[in-house]
Coordinates of C-alpha atoms in Angstrom, one line a residue:
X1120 CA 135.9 112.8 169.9
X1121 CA 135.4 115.0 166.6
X1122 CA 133.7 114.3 163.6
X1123 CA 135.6 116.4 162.0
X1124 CA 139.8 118.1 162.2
X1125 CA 139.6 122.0 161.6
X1126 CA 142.3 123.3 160.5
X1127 CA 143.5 127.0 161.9
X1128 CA 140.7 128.2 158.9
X1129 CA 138.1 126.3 159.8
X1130 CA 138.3 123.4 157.2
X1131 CA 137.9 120.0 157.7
X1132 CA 141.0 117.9 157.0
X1133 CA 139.5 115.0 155.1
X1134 CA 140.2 111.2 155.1
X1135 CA 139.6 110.8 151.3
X1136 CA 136.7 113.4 149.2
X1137 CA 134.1 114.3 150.9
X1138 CA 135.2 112.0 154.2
X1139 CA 136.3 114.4 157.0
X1140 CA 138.9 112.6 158.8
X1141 CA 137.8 111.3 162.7
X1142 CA 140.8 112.2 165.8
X1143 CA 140.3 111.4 168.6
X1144 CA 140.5 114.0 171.6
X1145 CA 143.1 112.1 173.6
X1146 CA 145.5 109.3 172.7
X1147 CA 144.6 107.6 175.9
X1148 CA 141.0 107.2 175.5
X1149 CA 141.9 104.9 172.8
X1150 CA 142.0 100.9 174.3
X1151 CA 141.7 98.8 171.6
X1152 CA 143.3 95.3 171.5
X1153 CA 147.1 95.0 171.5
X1154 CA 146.9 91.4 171.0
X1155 CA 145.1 88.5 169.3
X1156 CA 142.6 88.7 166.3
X1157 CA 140.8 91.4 165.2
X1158 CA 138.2 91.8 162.7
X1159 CA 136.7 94.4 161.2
X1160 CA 133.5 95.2 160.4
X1161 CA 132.5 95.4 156.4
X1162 CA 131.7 99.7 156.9
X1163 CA 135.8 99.6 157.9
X1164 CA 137.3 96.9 155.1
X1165 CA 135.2 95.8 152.3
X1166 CA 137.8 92.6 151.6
X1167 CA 136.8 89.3 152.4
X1168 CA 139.4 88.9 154.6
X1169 CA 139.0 91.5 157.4
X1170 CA 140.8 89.6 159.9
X1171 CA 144.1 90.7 161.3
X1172 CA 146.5 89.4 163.4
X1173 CA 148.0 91.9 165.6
X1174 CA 151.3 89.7 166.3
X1175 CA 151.9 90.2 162.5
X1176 CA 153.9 94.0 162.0
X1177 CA 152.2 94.4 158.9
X1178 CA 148.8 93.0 159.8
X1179 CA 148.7 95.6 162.3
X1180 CA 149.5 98.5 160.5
X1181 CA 147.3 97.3 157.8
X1182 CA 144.4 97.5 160.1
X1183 CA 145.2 100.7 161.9
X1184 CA 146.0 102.4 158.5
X1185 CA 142.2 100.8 157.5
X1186 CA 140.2 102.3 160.6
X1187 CA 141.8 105.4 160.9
X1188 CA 141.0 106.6 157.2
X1189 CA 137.6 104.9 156.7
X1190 CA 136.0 105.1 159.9
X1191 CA 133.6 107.6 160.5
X1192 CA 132.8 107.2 164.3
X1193 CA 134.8 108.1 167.1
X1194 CA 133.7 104.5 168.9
X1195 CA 135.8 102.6 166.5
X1196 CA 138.7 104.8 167.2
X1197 CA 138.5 103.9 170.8
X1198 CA 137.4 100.1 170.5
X1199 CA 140.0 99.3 167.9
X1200 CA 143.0 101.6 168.0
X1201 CA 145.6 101.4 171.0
X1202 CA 146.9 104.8 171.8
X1203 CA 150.3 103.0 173.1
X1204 CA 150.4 101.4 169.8
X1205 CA 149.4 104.3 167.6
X1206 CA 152.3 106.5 169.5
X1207 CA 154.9 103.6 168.6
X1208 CA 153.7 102.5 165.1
X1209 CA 152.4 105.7 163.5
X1210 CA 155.5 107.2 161.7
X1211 CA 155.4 103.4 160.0
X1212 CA 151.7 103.9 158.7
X1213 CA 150.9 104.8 155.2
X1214 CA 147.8 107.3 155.7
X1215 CA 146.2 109.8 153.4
X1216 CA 147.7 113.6 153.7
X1217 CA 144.9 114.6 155.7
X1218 CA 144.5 112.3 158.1
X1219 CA 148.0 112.2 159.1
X1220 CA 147.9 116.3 159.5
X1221 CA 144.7 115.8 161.2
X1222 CA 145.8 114.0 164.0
X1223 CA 149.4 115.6 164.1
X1224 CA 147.6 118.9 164.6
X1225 CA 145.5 117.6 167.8
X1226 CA 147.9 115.7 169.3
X1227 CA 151.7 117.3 168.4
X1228 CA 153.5 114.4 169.8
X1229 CA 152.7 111.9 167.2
X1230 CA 155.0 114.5 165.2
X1231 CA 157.9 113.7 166.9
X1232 CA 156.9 109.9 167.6

């Protein structure tokens, strides 16, 4: 996984100022839970309530929109994010500018997803 999204010139798309946003290489490396209770730790939602039921359409999105802009390891990508999910619920998720081009650009078929 990268640390980091290059873009063609070499910068780093970021998840918010000075946060480079994290892709992962493939969409099937990622096997997170598609079911059940999920919570998240503090580093990914500083709320009190970090729980998330994944049943819920808007608890899930919630989450995934959470992880994928704050994280900043590639292991939470793959322990929390389903790539099955992702494909079907990522034209529904509210994400910054540059993490939505960051994984568009490495993986082209979330584009058209």
């Amino acid at each position: 996984m990268s640390a980091a999204s290059p873009t063609a010139t070499g910068v780093a798309l970021l998840a918010r100022p000075g946060r480079p946003a994290v892709v992962a290489r493939t969409i099937a490396e990622l096997a997170g839970p598609t079911h059940g209770l999920v919570e998240l730790p503090v580093r990914l939602m500083w709320n009190a309530e970090r729980t998330f039921d994944l049943g819920d359409p808007d608890d899930l999105l919630w989450m995934y929109e959470n992880v994928l802009r704050e994280t900043t390891r590639a292991e939470d990508l793959r322990v929390l994010i389903n790539g099955r999910t992702l494909r079907r619920v990522w034209r529904h998720l509210n994400l910054p500018r540059g993490v939505r081009q960051a994984w568009e650009s490495r993986h082209r078929g979330l584009r058209a997803a």
